Coordinates of C-alpha atoms and ligand atoms in Angstrom, one line a residue:
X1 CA 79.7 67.0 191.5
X2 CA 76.9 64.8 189.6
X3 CA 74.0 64.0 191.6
X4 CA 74.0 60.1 190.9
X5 CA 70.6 58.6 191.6
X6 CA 71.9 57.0 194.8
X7 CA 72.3 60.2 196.0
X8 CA 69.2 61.5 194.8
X9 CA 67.0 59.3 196.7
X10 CA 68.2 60.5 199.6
X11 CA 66.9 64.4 198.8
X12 CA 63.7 65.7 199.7
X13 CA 62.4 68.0 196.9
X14 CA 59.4 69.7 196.9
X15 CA 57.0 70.9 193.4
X16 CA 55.0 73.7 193.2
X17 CA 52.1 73.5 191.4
X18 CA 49.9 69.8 190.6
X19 CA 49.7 70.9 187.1
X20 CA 50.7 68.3 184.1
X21 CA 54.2 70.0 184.6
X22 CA 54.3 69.5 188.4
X23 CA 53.0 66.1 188.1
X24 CA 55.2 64.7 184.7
X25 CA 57.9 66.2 187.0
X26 CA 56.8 64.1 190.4
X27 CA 56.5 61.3 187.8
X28 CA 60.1 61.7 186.3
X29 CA 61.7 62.1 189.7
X30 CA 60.2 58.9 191.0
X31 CA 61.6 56.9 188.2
X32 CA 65.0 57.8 188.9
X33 CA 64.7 56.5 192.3
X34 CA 63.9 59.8 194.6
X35 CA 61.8 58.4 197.1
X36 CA 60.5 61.7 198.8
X37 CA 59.0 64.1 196.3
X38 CA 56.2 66.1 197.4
X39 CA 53.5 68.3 195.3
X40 CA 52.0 71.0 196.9
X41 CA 48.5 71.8 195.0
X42 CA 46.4 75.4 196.0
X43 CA 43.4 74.1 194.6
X44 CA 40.9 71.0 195.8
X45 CA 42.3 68.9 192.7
X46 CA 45.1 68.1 190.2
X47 CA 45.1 68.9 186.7
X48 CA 45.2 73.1 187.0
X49 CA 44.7 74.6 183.3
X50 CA 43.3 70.7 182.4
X51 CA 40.1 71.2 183.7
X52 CA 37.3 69.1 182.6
X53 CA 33.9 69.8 183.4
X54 CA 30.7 67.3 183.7
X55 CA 27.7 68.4 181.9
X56 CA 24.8 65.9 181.2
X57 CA 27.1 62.9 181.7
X58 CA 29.9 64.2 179.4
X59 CA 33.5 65.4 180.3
X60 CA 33.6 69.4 178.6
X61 CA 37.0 70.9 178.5
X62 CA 37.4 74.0 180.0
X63 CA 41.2 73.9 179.6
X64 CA 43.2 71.8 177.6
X65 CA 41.0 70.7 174.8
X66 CA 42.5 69.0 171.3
X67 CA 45.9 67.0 170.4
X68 CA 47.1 65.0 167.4
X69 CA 49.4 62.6 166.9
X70 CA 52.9 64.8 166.7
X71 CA 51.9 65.3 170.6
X72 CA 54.4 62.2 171.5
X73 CA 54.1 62.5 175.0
X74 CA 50.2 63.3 175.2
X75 CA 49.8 60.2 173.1
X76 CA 52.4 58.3 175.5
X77 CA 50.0 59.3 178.4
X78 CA 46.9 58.3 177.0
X79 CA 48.8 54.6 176.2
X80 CA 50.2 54.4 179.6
X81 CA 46.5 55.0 181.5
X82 CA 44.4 53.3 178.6
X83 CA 42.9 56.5 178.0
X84 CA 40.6 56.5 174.6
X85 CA 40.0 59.8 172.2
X86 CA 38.1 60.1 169.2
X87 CA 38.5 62.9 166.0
X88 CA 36.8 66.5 166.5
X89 CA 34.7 67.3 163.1
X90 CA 37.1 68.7 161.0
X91 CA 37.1 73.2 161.4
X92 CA 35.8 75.1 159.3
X93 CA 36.5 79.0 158.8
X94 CA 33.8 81.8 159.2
X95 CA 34.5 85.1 156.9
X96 CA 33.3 88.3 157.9
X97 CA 30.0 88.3 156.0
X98 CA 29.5 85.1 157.3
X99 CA 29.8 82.7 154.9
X100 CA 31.3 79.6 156.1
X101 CA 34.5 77.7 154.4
X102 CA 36.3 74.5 154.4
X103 CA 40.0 75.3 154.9
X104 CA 40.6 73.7 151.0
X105 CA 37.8 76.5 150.1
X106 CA 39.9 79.0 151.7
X107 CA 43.1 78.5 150.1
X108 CA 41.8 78.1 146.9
X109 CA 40.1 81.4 147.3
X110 CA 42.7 83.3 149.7
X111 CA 45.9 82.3 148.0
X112 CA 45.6 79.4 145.3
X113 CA 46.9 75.9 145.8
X114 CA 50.3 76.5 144.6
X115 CA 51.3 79.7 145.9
X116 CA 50.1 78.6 149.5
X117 CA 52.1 74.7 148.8
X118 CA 55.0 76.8 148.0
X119 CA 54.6 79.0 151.1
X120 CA 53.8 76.3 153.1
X121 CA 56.9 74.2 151.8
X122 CA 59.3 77.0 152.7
X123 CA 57.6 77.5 156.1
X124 CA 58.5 73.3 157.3
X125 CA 61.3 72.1 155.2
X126 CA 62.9 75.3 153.3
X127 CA 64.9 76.4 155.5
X128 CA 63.3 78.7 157.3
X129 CA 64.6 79.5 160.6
X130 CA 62.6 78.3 163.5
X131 CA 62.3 76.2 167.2
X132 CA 61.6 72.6 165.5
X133 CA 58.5 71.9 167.5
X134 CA 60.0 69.1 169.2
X135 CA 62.8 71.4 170.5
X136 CA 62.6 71.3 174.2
X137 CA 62.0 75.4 175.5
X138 CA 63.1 78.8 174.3
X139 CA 67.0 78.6 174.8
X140 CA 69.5 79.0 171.9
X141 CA 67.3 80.6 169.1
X142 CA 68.0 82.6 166.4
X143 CA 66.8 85.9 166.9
X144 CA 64.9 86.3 163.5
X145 CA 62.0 84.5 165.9
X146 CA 62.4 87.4 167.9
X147 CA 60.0 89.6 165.6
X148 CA 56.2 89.7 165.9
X149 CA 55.0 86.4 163.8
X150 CA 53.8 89.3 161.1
X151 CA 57.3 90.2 160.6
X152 CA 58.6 87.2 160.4
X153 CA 56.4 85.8 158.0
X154 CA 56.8 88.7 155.5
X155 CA 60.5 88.2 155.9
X156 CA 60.3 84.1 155.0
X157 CA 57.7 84.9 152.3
X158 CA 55.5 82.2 154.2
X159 CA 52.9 84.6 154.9
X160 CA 50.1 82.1 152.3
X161 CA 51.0 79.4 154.9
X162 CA 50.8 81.7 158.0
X163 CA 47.6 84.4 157.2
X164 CA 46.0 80.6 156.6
X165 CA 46.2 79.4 159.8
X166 CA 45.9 82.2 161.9
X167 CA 42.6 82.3 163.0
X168 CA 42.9 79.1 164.5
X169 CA 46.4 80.0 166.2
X170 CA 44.4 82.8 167.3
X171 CA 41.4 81.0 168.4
X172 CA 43.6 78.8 170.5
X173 CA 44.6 81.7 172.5
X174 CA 48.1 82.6 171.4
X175 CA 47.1 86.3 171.1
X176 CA 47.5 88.3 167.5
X177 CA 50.4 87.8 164.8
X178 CA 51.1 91.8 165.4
X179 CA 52.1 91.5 168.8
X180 CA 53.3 87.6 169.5
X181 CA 57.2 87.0 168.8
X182 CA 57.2 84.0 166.1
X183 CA 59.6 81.9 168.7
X184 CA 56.1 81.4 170.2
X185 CA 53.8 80.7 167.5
X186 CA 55.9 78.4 165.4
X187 CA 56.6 75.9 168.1
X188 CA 52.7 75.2 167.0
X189 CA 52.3 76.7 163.3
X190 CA 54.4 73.8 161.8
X191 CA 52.1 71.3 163.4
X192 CA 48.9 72.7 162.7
X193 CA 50.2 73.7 158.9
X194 CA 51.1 69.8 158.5
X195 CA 47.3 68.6 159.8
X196 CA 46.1 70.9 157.5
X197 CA 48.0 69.9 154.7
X198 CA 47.0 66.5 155.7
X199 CA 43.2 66.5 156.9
X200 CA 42.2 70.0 154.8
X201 CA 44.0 69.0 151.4
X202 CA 43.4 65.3 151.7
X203 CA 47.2 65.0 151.1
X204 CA 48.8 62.4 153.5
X205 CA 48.1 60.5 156.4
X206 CA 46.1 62.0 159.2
X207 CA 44.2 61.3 162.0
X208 CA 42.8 64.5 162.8
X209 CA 42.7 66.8 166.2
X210 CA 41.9 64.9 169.0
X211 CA 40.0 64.8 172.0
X212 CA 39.7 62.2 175.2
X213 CA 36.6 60.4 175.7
X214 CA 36.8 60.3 179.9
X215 CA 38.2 63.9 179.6
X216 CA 41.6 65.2 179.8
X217 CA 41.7 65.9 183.6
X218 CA 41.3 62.3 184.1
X219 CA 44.3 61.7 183.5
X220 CA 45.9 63.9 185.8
X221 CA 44.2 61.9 188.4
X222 CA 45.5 58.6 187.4
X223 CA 48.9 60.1 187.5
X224 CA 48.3 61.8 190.6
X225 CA 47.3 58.4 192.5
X226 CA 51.2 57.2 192.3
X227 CA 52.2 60.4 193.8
X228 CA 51.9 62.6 197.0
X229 CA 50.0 65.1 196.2
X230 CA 48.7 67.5 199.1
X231 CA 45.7 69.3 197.9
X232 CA 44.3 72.1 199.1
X233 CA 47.7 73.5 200.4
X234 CA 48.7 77.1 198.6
X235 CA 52.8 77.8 199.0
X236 CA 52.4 80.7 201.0
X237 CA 56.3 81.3 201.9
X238 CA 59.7 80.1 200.6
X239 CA 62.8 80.6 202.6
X240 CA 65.7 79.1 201.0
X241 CA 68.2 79.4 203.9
X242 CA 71.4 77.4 202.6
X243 CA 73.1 75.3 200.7
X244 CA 70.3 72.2 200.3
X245 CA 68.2 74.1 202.7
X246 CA 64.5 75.7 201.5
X247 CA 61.9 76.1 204.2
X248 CA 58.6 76.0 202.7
X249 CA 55.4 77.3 204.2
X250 CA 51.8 75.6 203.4
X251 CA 48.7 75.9 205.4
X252 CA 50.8 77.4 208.6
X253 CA 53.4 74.4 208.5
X254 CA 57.2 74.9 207.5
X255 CA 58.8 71.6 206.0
X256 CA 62.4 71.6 204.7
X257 CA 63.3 69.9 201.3
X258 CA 66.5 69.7 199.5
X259 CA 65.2 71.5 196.4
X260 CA 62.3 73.5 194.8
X261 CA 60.7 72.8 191.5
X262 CA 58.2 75.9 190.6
X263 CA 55.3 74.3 187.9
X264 CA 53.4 77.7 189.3
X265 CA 53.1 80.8 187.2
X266 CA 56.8 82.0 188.1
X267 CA 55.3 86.0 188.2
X268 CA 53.0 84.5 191.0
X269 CA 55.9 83.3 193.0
X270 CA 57.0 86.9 193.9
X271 CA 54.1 87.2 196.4
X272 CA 56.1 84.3 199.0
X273 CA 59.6 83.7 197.2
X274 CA 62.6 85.3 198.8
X275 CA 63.4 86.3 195.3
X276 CA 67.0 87.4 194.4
X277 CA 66.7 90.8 191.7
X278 CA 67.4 88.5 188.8
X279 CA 64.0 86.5 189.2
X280 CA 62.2 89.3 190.6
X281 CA 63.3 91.7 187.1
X282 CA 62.6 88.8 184.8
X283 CA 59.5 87.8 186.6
X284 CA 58.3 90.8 186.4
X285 CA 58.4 91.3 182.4
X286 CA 55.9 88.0 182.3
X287 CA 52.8 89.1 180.0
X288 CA 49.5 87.0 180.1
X289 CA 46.7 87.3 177.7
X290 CA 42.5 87.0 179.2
X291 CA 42.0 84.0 177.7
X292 CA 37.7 83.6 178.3
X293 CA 35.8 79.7 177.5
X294 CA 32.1 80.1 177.9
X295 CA 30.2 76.3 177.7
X296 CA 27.1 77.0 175.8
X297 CA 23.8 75.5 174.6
X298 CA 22.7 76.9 171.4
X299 CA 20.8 76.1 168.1
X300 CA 23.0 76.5 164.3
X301 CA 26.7 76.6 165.6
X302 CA 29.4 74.0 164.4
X303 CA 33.3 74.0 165.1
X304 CA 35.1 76.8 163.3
X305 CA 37.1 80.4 163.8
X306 CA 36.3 83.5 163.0
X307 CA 38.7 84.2 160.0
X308 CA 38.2 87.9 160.7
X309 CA 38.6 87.9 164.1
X310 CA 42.4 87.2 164.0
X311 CA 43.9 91.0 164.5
X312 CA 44.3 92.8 167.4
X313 CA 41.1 95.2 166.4
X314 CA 38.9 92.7 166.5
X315 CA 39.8 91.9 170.2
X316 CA 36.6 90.4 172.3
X317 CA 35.2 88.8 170.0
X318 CA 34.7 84.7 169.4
X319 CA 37.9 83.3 167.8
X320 CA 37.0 79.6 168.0
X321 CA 34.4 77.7 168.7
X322 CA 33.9 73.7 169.2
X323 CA 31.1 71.2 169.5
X324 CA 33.0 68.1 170.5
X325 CA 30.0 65.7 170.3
X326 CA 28.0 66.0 167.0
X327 CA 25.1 64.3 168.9
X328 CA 24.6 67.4 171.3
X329 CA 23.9 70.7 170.6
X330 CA 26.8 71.8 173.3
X331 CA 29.2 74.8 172.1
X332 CA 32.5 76.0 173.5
X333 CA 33.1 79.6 173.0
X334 CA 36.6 81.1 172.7
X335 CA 37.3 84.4 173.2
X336 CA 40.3 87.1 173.5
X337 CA 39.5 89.7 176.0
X338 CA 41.0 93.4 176.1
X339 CA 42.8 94.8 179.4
X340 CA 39.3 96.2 180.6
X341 CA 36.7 94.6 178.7
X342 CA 33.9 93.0 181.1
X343 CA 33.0 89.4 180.7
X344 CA 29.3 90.5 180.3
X345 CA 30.0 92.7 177.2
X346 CA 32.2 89.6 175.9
X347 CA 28.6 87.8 175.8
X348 CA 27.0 90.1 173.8
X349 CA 29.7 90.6 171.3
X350 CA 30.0 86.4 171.2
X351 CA 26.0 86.9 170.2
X352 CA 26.1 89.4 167.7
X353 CA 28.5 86.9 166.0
X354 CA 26.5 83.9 166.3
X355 CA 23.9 85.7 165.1
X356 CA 26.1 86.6 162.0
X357 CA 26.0 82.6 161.1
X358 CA 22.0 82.5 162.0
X359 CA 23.0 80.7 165.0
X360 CA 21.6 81.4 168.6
X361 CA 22.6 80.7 171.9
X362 CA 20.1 79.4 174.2
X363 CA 21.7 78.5 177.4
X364 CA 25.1 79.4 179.2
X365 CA 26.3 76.4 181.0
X366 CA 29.1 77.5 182.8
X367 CA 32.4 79.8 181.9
X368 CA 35.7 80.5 183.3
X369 CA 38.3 82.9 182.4
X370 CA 41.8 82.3 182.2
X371 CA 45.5 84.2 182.6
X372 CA 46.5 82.6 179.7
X373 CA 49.8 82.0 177.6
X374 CA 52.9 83.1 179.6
X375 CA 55.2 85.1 177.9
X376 CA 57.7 88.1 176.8
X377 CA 58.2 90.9 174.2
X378 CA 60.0 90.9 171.4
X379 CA 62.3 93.5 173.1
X380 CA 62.8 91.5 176.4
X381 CA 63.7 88.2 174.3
X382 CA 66.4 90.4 172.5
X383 CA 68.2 91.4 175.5
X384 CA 68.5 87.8 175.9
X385 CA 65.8 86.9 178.8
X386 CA 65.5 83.1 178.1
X387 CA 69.6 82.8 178.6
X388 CA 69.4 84.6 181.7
X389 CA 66.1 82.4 182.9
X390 CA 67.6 79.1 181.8
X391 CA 70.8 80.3 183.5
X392 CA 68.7 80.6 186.9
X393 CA 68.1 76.8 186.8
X394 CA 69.5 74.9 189.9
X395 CA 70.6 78.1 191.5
X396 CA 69.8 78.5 195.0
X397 CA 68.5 74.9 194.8
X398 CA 65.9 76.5 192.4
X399 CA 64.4 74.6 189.0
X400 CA 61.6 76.3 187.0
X401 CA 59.0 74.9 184.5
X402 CA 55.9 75.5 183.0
X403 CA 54.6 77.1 179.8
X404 CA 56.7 80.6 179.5
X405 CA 59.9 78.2 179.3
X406 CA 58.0 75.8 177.1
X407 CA 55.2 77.2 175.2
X408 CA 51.3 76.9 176.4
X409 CA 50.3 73.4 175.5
X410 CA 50.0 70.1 177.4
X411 CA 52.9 68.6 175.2
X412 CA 55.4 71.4 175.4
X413 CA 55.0 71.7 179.3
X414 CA 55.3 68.0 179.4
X415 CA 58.3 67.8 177.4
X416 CA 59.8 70.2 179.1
X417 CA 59.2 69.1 182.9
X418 CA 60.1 65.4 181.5
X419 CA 63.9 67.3 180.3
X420 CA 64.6 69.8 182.8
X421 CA 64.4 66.7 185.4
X422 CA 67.0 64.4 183.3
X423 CA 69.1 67.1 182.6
X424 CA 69.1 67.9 186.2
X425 CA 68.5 65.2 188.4
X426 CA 69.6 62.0 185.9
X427 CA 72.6 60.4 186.4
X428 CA 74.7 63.0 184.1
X429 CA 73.7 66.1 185.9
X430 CA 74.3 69.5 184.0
X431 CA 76.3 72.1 186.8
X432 CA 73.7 74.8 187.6
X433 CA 75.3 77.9 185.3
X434 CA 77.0 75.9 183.0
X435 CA 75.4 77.5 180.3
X436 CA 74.7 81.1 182.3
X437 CA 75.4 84.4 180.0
X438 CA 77.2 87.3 182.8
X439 CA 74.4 89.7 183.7
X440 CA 70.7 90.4 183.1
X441 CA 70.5 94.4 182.0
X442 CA 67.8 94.4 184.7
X443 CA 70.6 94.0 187.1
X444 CA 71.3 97.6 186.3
X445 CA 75.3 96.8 185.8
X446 CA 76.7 96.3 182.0
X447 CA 78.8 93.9 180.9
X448 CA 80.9 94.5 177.4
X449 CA 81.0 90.8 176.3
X450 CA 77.1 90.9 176.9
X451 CA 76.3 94.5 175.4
X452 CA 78.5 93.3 172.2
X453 CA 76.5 89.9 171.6
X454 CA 73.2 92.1 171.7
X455 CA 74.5 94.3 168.9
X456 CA 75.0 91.5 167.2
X457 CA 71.5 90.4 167.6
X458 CA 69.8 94.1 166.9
X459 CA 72.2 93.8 163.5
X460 CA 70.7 90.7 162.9
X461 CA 67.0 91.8 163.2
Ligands
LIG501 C1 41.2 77.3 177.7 C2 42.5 76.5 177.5 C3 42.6 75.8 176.3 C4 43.8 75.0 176.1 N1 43.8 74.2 175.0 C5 44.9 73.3 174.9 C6 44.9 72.4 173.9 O1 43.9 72.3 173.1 N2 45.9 71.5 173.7 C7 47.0 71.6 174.6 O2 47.9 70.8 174.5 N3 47.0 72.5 175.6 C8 46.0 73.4 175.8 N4 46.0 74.3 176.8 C9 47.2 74.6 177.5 C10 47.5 73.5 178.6 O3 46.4 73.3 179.4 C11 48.6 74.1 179.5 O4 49.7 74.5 178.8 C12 49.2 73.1 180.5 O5 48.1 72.4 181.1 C13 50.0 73.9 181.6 O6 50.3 73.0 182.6 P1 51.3 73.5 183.8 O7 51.3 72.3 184.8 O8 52.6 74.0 183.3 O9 50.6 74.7 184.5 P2 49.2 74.9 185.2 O10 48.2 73.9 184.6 O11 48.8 76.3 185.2 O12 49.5 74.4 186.7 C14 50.0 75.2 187.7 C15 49.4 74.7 189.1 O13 50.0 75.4 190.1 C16 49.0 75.6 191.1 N5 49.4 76.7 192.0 C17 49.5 78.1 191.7 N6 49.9 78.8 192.8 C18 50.2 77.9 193.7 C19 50.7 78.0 195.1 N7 51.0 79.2 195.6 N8 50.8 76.8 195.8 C20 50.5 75.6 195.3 N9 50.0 75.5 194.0 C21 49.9 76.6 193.3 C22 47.8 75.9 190.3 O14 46.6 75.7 191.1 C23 47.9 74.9 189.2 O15 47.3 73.7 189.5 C24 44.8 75.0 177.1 C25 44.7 75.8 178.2 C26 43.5 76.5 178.4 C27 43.4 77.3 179.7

């Protein structure tokens, strides 16, 4: 039966996590009329990977740091609480000798102006197969985007368009082209190939990356003051004992809701979730990459990536770095950390290639290290995991959100809460399973219809 939104005020649902999912959820919810939504928050304040950080009177991004304007709902949000931003200096690229290039230097030099328009062409309007970027999560794709983004691009012959932008894909922490599955990376690569095209080429309009003058976190706040929010209140069990029935446990006190939203990583929920084998095998496959941002004074550094720092081998060392006011000499440092690498040795690599660019560090400000980037193999998505995680939704009074069903930026998590709560709590409610494939193999049982579709899918890759 549809859960009208008379009905709906009358349940009691509870969100995990006071993240820009948890809270665009919250948000959602109470426009549809459901008058008793609660967010549970571990930490002393809202906002989770947005996390902006005061230094000498200016917000600093420690998390979320740059939009443009295809990020609809980011630009919605910034409308909604009169939130001004202003244009980052344009990147540059850094080559392995040092020198340093404008992006129209590098295609010229890398690939020529017409081989890369032609690659670049293909890549957003020729046909090639991939999640537009305004698709809403992982469900339904073909599996060509299965294969590493290497693969993929080889396939398409984009790879001009692709090897172009990779150092900044790589420098916004979305790992190495070798390893990522192309479903992931070209939810973004479209966007930043067309601000390229536009701001780098001088070819259309543009108004450049973004960031927000009072800081991104600031935001969160504002949205936070229509809600109920409890801070400080980790979700330490979940019982969910019946039909419309989950006890939930925070600071020593069981409440019961209705329902459970988890805007949480969903591989941390396995320390307090009654799980069932389904969520505990597919939260179990959940990779996350060390994702490290070190706040830095320093003397001869500008906002680029490290062109050669893009592949796997090169792991540790800076990918990106960003000086978002031109009238300070402050530095954010990106960097992609092995398994076992130290933080300290990540310093002294980040050094050696400042020094590179005759640039110096002088002062560390502040860092923080992140599990960054939720998300699978290229195996795991071809035994269908994102049918069988989408199927879990509304089971067991049970929604999920966040960046491994949506992809790891502010406007992909928000498009996603803002979707998974109309198709689920709107007026023309989806039935939970609608949509559900038979088994998981993780379940350990077969299933013929299931084992034929994925021969189907190895054919096809
Ligand atoms: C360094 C960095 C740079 C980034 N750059 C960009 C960028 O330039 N542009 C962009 O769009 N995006 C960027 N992102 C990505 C973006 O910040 C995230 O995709 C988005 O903020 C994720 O939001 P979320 O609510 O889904 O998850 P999260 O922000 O991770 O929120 C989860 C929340 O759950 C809480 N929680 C966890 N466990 C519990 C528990 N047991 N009980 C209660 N609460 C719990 C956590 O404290 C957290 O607040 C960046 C992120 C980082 C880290």
């Amino acid at each position: 039966m549809a859960e009208t939104s008379r009905q709906g005020q009358n349940l009691r649902v509870a969100i995990i996590g006071g993240g820009i999912s948890g809270l665009t959820a919250a948000q959602q919810l109470a426009a549809l009329g459901y008058e008793d939504v609660v967010i549970f928050e571990r930490d002393a304040d809202v906002g989770g990977k947005i996390k902006s950080f005061e230094y000498e009177e200016r917000p600093y991004e420690l998390g979320a740091l740059i939009f443009n304007h295809e990020f609809t709902n980011v630009t919605q949000m910034a409308d909604r609480y009169g939130q001004q931003f202003f244009a980052v200096s344009k990147p540059l690229v850094i080559e392995r000798d040092g020198t340093v290039l404008t992006y129209k230097e590098l295609i010229r030099q890398r690939y020529g102006y017409v081989s890369f328009l032609i690659a670049a062409y293909r890549m957003l309007y020729g046909g090639t197969s991939h999640p537009h970027e305004r698709d809403v999560g992982f469900a339904n794709q073909d599996p060509c985007l299965f294969r590493p983004m290497e693969e993929f691009a080889s396939v398409h012959h984009i790879e001009a368009a692709t090897d172009c932008i990779n150092s900044f894909l790589t420098g916004c922490g979305y790992g190495y082209y070798e390893d990522i599955p192309a479903l992931y990376l070209m939810k973004l690569a479209p966007v930043i190939l067309k601000e390229l095209i536009a701001s780098g080429l001088s070819l259309g309009e543009h108004q450049g990356w973004s960031l927000f003058q009072n800081g991104w976190q600031e935001i969160c706040r504002q949205m936070a003051g229509d809600l109920v929010v409890r801070l400080r209140s980790p979700v330490t069990q979940i019982r969910r004992a019946g039909a419309n029935d989950v006890e939930i446990t925070a600071n020593g006190v069981t409440e019961r809701f209705a329902r459970v939203i988890f805007a949480m990583p969903l591989d941390e929920t396995l320390k307090f979730l009654d799980a069932t084998p389904l969520e505990r095998d597919l939260f179990q496959r959940i990779r996350y990459l060390r994702y490290l941002v070190t706040l830095v004074e320093g003397e001869g550094l500008f906002t680029a990536s490290f062109k050669d720092h893009a592949t796997m081998d090169s792991i540790g060392h800076i990918n990106f770095m960003v000086q978002p006011y031109t009238d300070r000499p402050v530095f954010q440092l990106y960097q992609l950390l092995g398994q076992n690498m130290k933080v300290a040795d990540a310093l002294t690599l980040a050094q050696q290639d400042i020094a590179k660019i005759n640039g110096k560090i002088t002062k560390i400000i502040t860092q923080k290290e992140w599990r960054y980037f939720p998300h699978v193999t290229t195996q795991d998505l071809s035994l269908g995991y994102y049918d069988f995680l989408e199927s879990l939704q509304g089971k067991n009074d049970t929604y999920y959100m966040g960046a491994l069903l949506s992809f790891e930026t502010v406007e992909q998590t928000t498009a996603y809460a803002k979707d998974l709560i109309k198709r689920n709590f709107g007026r023309l409610r989806l039935r939970a399973g609608d949509l559900a494939p038979q088994r998981y193999p993780g379940d350990g049982k077969d299933n013929q219809a299931r084992s034929e579709q994925l021969r189907s899918i190895e054919r096809r890759i």
